[in-house]
Coordinates of C-alpha atoms and ligand atoms in Angstrom, one line a residue:
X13 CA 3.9 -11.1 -10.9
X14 CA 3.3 -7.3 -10.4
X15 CA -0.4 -8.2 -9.5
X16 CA 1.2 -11.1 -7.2
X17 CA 4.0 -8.4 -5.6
X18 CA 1.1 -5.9 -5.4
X19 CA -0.7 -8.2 -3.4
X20 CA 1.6 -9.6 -1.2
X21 CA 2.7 -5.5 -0.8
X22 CA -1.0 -5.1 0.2
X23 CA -1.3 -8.0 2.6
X24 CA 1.8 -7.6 4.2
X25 CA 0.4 -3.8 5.0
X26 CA -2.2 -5.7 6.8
X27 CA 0.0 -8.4 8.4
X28 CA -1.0 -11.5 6.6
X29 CA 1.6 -12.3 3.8
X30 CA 4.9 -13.7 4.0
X31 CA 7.4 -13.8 1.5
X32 CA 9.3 -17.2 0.6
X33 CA 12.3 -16.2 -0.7
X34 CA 15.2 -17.1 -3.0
X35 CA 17.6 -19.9 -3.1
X36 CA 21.4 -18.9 -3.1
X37 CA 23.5 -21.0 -5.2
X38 CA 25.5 -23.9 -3.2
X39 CA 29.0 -23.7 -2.0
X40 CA 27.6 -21.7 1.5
X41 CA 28.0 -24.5 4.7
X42 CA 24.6 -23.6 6.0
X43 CA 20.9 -22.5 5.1
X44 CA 18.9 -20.0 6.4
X45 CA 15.0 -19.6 5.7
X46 CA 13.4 -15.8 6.4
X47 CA 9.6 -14.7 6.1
X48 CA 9.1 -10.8 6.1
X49 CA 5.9 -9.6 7.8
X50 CA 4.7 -6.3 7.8
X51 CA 5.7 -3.2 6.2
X52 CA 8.3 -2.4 3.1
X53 CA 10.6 -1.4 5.9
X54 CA 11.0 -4.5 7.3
X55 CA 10.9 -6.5 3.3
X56 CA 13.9 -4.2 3.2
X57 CA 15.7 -5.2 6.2
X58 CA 15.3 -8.3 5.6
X59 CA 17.9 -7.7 3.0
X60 CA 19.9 -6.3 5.3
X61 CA 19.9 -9.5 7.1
X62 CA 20.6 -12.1 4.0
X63 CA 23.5 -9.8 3.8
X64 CA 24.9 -10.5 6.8
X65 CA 24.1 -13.9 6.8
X66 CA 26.5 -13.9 3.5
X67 CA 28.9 -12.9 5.1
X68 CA 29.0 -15.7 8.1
X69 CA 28.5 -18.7 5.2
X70 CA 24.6 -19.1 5.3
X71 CA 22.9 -19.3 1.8
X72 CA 19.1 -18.5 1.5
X73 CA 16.3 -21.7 1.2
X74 CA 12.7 -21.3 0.2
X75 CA 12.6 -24.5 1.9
X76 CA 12.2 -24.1 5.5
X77 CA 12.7 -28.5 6.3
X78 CA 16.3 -27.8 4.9
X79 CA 17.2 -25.0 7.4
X80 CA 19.4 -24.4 9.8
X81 CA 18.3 -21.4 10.9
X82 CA 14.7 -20.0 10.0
X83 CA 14.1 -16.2 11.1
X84 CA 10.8 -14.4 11.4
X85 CA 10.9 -10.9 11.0
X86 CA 7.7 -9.4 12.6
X87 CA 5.4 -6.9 13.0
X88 CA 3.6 -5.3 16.0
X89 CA 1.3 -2.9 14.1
X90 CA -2.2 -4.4 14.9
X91 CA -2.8 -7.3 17.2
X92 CA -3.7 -9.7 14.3
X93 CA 0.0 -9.0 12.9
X94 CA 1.4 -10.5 15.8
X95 CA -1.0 -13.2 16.2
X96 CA 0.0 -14.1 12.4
X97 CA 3.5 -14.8 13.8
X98 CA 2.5 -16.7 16.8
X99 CA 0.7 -19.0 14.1
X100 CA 3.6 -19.3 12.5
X101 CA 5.6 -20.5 15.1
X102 CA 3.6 -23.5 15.6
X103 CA 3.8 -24.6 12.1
X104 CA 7.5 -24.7 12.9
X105 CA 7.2 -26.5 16.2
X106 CA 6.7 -29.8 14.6
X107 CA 9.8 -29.5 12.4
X108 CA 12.2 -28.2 15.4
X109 CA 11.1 -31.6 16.9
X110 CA 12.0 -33.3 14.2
X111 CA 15.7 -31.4 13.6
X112 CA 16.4 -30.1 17.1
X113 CA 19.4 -28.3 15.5
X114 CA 17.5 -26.1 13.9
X115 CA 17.5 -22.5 15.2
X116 CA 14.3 -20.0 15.6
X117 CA 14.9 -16.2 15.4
X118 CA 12.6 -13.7 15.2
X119 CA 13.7 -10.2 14.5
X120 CA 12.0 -6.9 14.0
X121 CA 9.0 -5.0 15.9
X122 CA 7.9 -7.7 17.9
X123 CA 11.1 -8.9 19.1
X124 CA 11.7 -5.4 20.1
X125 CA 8.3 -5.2 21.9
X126 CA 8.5 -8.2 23.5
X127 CA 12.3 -8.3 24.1
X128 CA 13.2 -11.2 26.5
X129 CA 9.5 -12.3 27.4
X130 CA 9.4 -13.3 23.6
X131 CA 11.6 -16.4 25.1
X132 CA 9.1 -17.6 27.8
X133 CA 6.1 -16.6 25.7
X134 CA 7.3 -18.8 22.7
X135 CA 9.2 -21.6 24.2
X136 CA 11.0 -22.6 20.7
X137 CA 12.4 -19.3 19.6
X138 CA 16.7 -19.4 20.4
X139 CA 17.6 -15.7 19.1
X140 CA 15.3 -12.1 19.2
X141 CA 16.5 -9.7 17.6
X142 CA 15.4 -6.0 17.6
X143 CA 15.3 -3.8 14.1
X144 CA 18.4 -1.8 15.2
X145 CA 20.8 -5.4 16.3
X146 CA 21.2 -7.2 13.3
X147 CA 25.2 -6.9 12.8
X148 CA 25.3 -8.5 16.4
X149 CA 23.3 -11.5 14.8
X150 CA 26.8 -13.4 13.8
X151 CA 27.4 -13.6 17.4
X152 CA 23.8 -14.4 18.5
X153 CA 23.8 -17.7 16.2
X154 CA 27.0 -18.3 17.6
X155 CA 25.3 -18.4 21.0
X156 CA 22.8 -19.9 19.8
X157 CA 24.9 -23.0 18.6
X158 CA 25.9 -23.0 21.7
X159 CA 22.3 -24.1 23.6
X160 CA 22.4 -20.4 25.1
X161 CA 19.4 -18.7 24.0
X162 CA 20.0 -15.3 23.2
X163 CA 18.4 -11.4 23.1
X164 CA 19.7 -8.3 21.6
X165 CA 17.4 -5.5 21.4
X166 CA 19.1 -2.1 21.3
X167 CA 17.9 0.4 20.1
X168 CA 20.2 2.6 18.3
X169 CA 20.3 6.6 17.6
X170 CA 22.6 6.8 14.2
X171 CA 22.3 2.9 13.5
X172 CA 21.6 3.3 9.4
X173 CA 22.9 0.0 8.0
X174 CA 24.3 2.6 5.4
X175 CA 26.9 0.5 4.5
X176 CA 25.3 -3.0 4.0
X177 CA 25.0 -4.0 0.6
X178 CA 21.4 -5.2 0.6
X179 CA 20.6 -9.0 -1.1
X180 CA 18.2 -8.2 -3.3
X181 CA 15.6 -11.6 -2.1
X182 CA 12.7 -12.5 -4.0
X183 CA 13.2 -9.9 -6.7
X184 CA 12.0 -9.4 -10.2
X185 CA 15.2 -7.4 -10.9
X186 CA 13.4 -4.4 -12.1
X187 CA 12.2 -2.5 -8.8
X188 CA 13.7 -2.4 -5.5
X189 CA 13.5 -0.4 -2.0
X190 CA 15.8 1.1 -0.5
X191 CA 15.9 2.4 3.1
X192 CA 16.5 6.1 3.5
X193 CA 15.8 6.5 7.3
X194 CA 14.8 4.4 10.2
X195 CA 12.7 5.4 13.1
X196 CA 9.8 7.8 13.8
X197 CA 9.5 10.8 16.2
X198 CA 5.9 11.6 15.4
X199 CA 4.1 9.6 18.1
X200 CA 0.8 9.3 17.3
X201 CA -0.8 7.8 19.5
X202 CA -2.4 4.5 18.2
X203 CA 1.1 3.4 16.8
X204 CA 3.6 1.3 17.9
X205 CA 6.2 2.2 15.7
X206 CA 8.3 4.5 17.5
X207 CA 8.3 2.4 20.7
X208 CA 10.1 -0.3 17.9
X209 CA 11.6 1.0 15.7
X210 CA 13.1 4.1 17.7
X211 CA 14.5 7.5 16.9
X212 CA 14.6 9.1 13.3
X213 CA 17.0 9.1 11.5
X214 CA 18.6 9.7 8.2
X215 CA 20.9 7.5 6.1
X216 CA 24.2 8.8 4.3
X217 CA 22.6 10.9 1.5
X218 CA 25.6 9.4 -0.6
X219 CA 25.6 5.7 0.1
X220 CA 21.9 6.4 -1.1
X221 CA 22.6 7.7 -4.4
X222 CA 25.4 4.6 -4.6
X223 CA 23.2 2.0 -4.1
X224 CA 20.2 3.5 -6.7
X225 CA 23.2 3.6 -9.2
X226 CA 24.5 0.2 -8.3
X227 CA 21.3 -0.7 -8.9
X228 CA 20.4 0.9 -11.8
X229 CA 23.5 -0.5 -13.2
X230 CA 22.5 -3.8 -12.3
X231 CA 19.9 -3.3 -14.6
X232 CA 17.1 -2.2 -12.2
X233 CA 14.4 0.5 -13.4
X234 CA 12.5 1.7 -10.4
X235 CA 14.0 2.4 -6.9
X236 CA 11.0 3.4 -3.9
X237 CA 13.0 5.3 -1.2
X238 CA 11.1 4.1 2.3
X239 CA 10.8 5.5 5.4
X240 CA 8.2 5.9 7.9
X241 CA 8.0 9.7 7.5
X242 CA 10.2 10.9 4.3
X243 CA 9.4 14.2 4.2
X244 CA 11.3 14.7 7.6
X245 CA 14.4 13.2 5.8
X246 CA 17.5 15.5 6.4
X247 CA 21.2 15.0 6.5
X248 CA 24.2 16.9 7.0
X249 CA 27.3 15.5 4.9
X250 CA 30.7 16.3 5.3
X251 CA 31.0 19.2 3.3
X252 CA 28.1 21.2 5.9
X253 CA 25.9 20.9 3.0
X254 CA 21.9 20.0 4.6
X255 CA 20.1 18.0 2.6
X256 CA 16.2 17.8 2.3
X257 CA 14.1 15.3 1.1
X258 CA 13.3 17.3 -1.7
X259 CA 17.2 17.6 -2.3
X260 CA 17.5 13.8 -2.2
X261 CA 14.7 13.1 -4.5
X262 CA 16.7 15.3 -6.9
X263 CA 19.8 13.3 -6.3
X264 CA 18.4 9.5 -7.2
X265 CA 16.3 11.0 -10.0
X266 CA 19.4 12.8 -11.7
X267 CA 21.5 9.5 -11.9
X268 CA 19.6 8.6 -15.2
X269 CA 16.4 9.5 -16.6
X270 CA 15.4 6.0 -17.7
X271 CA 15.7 5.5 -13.8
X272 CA 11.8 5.9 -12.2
X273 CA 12.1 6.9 -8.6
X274 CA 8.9 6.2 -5.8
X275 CA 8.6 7.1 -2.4
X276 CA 6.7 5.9 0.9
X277 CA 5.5 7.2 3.2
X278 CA 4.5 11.2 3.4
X279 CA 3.3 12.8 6.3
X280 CA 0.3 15.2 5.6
X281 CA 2.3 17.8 8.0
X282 CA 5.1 17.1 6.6
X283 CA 5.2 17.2 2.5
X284 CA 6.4 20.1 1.5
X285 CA 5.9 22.3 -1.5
X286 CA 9.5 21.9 -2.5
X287 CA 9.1 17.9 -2.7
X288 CA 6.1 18.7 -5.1
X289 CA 7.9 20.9 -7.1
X290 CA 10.8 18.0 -7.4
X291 CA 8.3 16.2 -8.5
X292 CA 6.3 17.7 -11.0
X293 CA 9.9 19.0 -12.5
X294 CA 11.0 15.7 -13.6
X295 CA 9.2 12.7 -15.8
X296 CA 10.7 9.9 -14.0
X297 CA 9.7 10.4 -10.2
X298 CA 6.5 8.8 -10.6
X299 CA 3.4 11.2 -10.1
X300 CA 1.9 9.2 -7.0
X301 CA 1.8 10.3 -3.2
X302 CA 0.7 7.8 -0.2
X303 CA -0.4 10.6 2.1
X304 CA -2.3 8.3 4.9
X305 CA -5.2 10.4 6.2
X306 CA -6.1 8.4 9.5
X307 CA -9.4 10.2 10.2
X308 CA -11.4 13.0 8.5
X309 CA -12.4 14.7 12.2
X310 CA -10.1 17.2 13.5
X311 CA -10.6 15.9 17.2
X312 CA -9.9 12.4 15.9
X313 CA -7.1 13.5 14.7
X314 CA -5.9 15.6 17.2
X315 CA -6.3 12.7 19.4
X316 CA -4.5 10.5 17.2
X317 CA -1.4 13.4 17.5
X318 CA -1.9 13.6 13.9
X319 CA -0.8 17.6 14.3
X320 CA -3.1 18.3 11.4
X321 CA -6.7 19.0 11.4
X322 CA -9.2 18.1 8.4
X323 CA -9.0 21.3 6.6
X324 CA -4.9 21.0 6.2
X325 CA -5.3 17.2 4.8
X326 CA -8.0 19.0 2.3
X327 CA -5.5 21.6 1.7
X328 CA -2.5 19.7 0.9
X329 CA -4.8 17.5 -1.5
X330 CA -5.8 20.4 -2.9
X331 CA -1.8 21.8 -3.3
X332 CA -0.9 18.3 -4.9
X333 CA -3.6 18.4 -7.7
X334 CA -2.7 21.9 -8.0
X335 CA 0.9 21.2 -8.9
X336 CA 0.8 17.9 -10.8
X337 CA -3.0 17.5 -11.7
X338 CA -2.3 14.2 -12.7
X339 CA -1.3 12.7 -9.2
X340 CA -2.2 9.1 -8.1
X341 CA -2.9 9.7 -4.4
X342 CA -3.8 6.6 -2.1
X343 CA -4.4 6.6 1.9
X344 CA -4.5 4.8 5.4
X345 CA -7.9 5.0 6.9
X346 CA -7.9 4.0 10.5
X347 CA -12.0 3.2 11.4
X348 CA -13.2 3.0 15.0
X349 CA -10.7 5.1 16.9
X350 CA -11.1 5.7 20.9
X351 CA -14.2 8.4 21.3
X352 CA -15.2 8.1 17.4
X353 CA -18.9 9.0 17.1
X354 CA -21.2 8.6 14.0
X355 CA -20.4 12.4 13.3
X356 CA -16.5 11.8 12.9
X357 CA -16.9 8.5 10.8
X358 CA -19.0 10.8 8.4
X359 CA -16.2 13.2 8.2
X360 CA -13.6 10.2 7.4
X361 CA -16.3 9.5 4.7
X362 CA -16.4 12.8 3.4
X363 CA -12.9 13.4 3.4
X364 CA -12.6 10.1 1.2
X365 CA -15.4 11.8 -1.4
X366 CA -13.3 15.7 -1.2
X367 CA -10.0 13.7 -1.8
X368 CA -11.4 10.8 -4.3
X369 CA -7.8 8.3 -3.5
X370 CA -7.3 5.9 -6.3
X371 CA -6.8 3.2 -3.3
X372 CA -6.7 2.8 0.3
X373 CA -5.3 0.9 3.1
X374 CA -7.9 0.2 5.6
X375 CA -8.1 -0.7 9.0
X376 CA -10.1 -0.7 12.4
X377 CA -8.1 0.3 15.6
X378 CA -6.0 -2.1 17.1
X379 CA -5.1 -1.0 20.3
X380 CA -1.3 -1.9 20.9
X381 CA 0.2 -2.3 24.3
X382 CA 2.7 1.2 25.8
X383 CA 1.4 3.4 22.9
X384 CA 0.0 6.6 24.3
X385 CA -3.6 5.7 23.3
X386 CA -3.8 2.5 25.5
X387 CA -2.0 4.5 28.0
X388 CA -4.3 7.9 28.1
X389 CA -8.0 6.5 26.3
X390 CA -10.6 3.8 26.4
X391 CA -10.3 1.4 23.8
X392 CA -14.2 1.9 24.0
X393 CA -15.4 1.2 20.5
X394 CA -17.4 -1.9 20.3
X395 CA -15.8 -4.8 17.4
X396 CA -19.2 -4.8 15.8
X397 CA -18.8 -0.4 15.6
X398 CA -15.7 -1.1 14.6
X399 CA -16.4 -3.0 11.7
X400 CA -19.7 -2.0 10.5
X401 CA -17.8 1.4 9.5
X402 CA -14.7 0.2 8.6
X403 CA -17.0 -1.7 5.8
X404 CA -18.7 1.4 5.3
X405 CA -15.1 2.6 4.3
X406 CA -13.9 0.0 2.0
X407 CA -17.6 0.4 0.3
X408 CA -17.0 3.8 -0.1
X409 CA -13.1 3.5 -1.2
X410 CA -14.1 0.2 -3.8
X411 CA -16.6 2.6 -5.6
X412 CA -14.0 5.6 -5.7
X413 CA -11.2 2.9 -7.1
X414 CA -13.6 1.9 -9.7
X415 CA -14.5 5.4 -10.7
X416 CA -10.6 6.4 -10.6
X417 CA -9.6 3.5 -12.9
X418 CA -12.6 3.7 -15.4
X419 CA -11.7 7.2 -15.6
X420 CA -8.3 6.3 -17.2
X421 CA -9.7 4.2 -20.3
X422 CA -8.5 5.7 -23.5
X423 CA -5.3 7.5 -22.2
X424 CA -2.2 6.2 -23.0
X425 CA 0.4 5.9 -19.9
X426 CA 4.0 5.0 -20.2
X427 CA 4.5 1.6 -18.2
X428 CA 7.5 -0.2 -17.2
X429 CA 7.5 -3.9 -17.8
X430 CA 7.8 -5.7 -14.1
X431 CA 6.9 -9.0 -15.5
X432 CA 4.5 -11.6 -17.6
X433 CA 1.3 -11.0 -16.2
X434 CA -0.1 -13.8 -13.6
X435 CA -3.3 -15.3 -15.2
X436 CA -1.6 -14.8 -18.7
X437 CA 2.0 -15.8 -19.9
X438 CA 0.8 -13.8 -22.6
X439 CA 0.6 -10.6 -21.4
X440 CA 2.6 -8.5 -19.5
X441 CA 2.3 -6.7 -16.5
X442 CA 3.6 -3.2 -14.9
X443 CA 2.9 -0.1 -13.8
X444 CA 1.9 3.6 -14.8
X445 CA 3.7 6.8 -13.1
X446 CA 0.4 6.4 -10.7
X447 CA 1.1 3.1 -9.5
X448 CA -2.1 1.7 -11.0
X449 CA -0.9 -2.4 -12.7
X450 CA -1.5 -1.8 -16.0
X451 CA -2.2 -5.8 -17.9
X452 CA -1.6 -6.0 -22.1
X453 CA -0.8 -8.5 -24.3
X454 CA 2.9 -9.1 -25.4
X455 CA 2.3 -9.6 -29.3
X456 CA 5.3 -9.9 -31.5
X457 CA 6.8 -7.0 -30.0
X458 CA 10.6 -8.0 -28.7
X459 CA 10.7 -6.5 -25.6
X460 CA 11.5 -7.6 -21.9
X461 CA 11.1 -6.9 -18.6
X462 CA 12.4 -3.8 -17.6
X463 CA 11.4 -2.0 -21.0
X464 CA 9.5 1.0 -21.0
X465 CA 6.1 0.8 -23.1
X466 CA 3.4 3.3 -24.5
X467 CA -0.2 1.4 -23.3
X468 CA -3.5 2.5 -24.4
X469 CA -6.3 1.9 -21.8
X470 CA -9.4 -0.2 -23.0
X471 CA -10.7 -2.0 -20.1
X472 CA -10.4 -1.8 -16.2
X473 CA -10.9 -3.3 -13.1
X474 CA -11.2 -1.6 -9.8
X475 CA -7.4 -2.4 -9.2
X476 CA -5.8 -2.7 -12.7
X477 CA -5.8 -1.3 -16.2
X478 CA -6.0 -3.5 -19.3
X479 CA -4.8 -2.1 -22.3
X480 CA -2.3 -2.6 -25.7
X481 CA 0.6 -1.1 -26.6
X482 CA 0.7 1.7 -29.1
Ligands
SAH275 N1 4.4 5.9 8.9 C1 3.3 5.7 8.2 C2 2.4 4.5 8.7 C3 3.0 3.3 9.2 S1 1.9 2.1 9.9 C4 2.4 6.9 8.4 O1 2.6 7.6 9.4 O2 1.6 7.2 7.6 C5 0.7 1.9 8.5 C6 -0.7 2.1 8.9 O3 -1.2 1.2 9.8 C7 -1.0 3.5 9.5 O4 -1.0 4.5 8.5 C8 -2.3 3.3 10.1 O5 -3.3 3.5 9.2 C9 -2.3 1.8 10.5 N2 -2.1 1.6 11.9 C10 -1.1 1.9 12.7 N3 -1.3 1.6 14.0 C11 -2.6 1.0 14.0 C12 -3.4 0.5 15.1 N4 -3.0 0.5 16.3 N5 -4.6 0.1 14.7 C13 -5.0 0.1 13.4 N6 -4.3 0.5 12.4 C14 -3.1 1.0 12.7
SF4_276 FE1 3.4 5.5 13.4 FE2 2.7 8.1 13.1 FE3 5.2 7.4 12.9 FE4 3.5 6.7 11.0 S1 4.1 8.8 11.6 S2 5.0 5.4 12.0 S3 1.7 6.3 12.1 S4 4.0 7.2 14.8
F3S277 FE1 4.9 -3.4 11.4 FE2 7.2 -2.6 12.4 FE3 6.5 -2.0 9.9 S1 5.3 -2.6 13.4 S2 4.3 -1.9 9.9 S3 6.9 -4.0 10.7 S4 7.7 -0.7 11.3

């Protein structure tokens, strides 16, 4: 299951995956069916949403035929993301026919892109619903029920959700996310996000630290605080007191040590040497840092509104092995951008040999309707460029992945059990402080999921470590 949730993690990164999710017990009048697309962010809100579904009588199904209201919550990050979804929608045509009842929403970036057109584009979607509108959903369905079809897409400056009690869906009731922040000032320019998701900004710093305890005391192990830019987290509470995202790490780590604590995402201009100090001062914030990289040419990246140049990224690598020499470090890798030559692939290559990530997320430019890159450049890279270096990238990333976990055989790593592995009931599965799956056999040993484990490495793959315990 941890290879399975990495997985899904990674294809939902590239817009592909959904998850099915959990059935809620009966007793609730009605049913609703959700599929997350997309980022962690929006896995997380959709949470958000069971949660207020609760509330209005509507249990969760895994079976979509038995709904009576099935949500899509989307993504607008590449065009193939949204594509996914329109698939979707079709599949779901047939059973709309069929139960005419049956109400389609679709929530998150794309209903905030699209807003209203979403309802002439897609003649069966009832409700759309932008990232920042949820609590109004009650009254959408409401609407809805009605035969009005229905739009709220507001974006919000202090909307947090900082009070929701997140249903944990589809969990293996040892790791979670939780949302620290929503929204992104950084505009850079490929990316959609801000024109979706809004504004930055940070959630209560203490109905943080109360939802990591409830969850730890829920039995939970491993809490990754998301945001889009988490570095730039910072909150003023009641008492005047500012608090950083270095301050916050502190916070969740210090409500128990058997408590591991992950984060995502860093901004290269933003990580701080105060977050790495946080870091490398306690055992159980895990010793890994996704520090997406975009390009490895300065005038790529100043293009991109990166606000670093090649030598910073270099620098800051160089500052985190520094500080914890140990660090896993993965990346986003964006190939093919508007203007990129053969020179400033190279220099995204040789950035990827100076930095040597343990994995990557890889992609080639998607240009995405009102961002300032289809407004200012020429999308003017052909597909076939395009793709000939992106698989020049992955090459180049497989054979550093490989290296990085062959390099770990014979250490021992503490991992936390997640879950019996998936091509063995035998075995079980988790991960190391680095993030790396790490596969061994279960034995006699009585332990369970959620137990933390000593795990000698014997074997590897270029994505996960086989070992046994010691
Ligand atoms: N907030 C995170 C990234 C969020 S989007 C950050 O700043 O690092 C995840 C990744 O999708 C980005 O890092 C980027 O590599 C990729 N991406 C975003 N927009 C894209 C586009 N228009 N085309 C291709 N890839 C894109
Ligand atoms: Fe998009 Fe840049 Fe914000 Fe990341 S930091 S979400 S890439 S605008
Ligand atoms: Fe996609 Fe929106 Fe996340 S565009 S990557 S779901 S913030």
């Amino acid at each position: 299951m941890a290879e399975v949730l990495q997985k899904v993690i990674e294809e939902e990164r590239q817009g592909e995956a959904y998850a099915p999710f959990i059935d809620d017990p009966t007793g609730f009048q009605k049913r609703f069916y959700i599929e997350s697309y997309g980022c962690q962010m929006n896995f997380s809100d959709s949470e958000i949403v069971a949660s207020i579904l609760h509330e209005q009588g509507f249990g969760a199904t895994r079976n979509f035929e038995e709904a009576d209201l099935v949500l899509l919550n989307t993504c607008s990050i590449r065009e193939k993301a949204e594509q996914t979804v329109r698939n979707r929608l079709q599949a779901f045509r047939k059973i709309k026919d069929k139960n005419p009842g049956m109400l389609i929403g679709v929530l998150g970036c794309m209903a905030e892109r699209l807003k209203a057109k979403l309802l002439e584009e897609e003649k069966l979607v009832d409700i759309v619903v932008g990232p920042d509108a949820y609590r109004s959903l009650p009254g959408l369905i409401t609407e809805a029920e009605g035969g009005q079809k229905t739009v709220n897409v507001l974006l919000s400056r202090d909307e947090t959700y900082a009070d929701i009690s997140p249903v944990r869906l589809d969990s293996n009731g040892v790791t979670a996310f939780v949302t620290i922040m929503r929204g992104c000032n950084n505009m850079c320019t490929f990316c959609v996000v801000p024109f979706t998701r809004g504004r930055e900004r940070s959630r209560d710093a203490a109905s943080i630290v109360r939802e990591c305890t409830d969850l730890f005391e829920r039995g939970f192990k491993e809490v990754t605080l998301l945001g889009q830019n988490v570095d730039s987290y910072y909150y003023t509470n009641e008492s005047g007191e500012n608090i950083t995202f270095a301050h916050l790490l502190a916070m969740v780590a210090d409500i128990s040590p058997l408590l591991r604590v992950r984060f995502s995402t860093s901004h290269p201009k933003d990580i701080t040497d105060d977050v790495l100090h946080t870091m490398a001062g306690r055992h159980n914030i895990c010793k890994y840092i996704h520090l997406p990289v975009q390009s490895g040419n300065t005038r790529i990246l100043q293009l991109m509104n990166r606000t670093y140049t090649r030598e910073w990224y270099l620098a800051k690598v160089k500052r985190i092995r520094e500080i914890m020499p140990d660090c896993g470090l993965s990346t986003d890798v964006i190939s093919g951008f508007c203007t990129e030559t053969e020179e400033d692939h190279l220099d995204t290559l040789s950035v990827m040999e100076n930095s040597r990530f343990d994995m990557a997320y890889m992609f080639s430019y998607s240009e995405r309707p009102g961002t300032l890159a289809a407004r200012r450049y020429t999308d003017d890279i052909p597909e076939d460029v395009k793709k000939r270096r992106l698989e020049e990238i992955i090459k180049l990333q497989n054979s550093h992945s490989r290296e990085s976990y062959t390099n770990d055989i014979g250490k021992v790593f503490e991992v936390l059990i997640e879950t019996s592995s998936k091509r063995s009931d035998r075995d079980w599965s988790g991960r190391n402080s680095q993030n790396k799956v790490v596969v061994f056999p279960k034995g006699d040993a009585d332990l369970k999921k959620g137990d933390y484990v000593h795990v000698k490495i014997n074997t590897a793959t270029s994505a996960t470590l086989i070992g046994e315990m010691i």
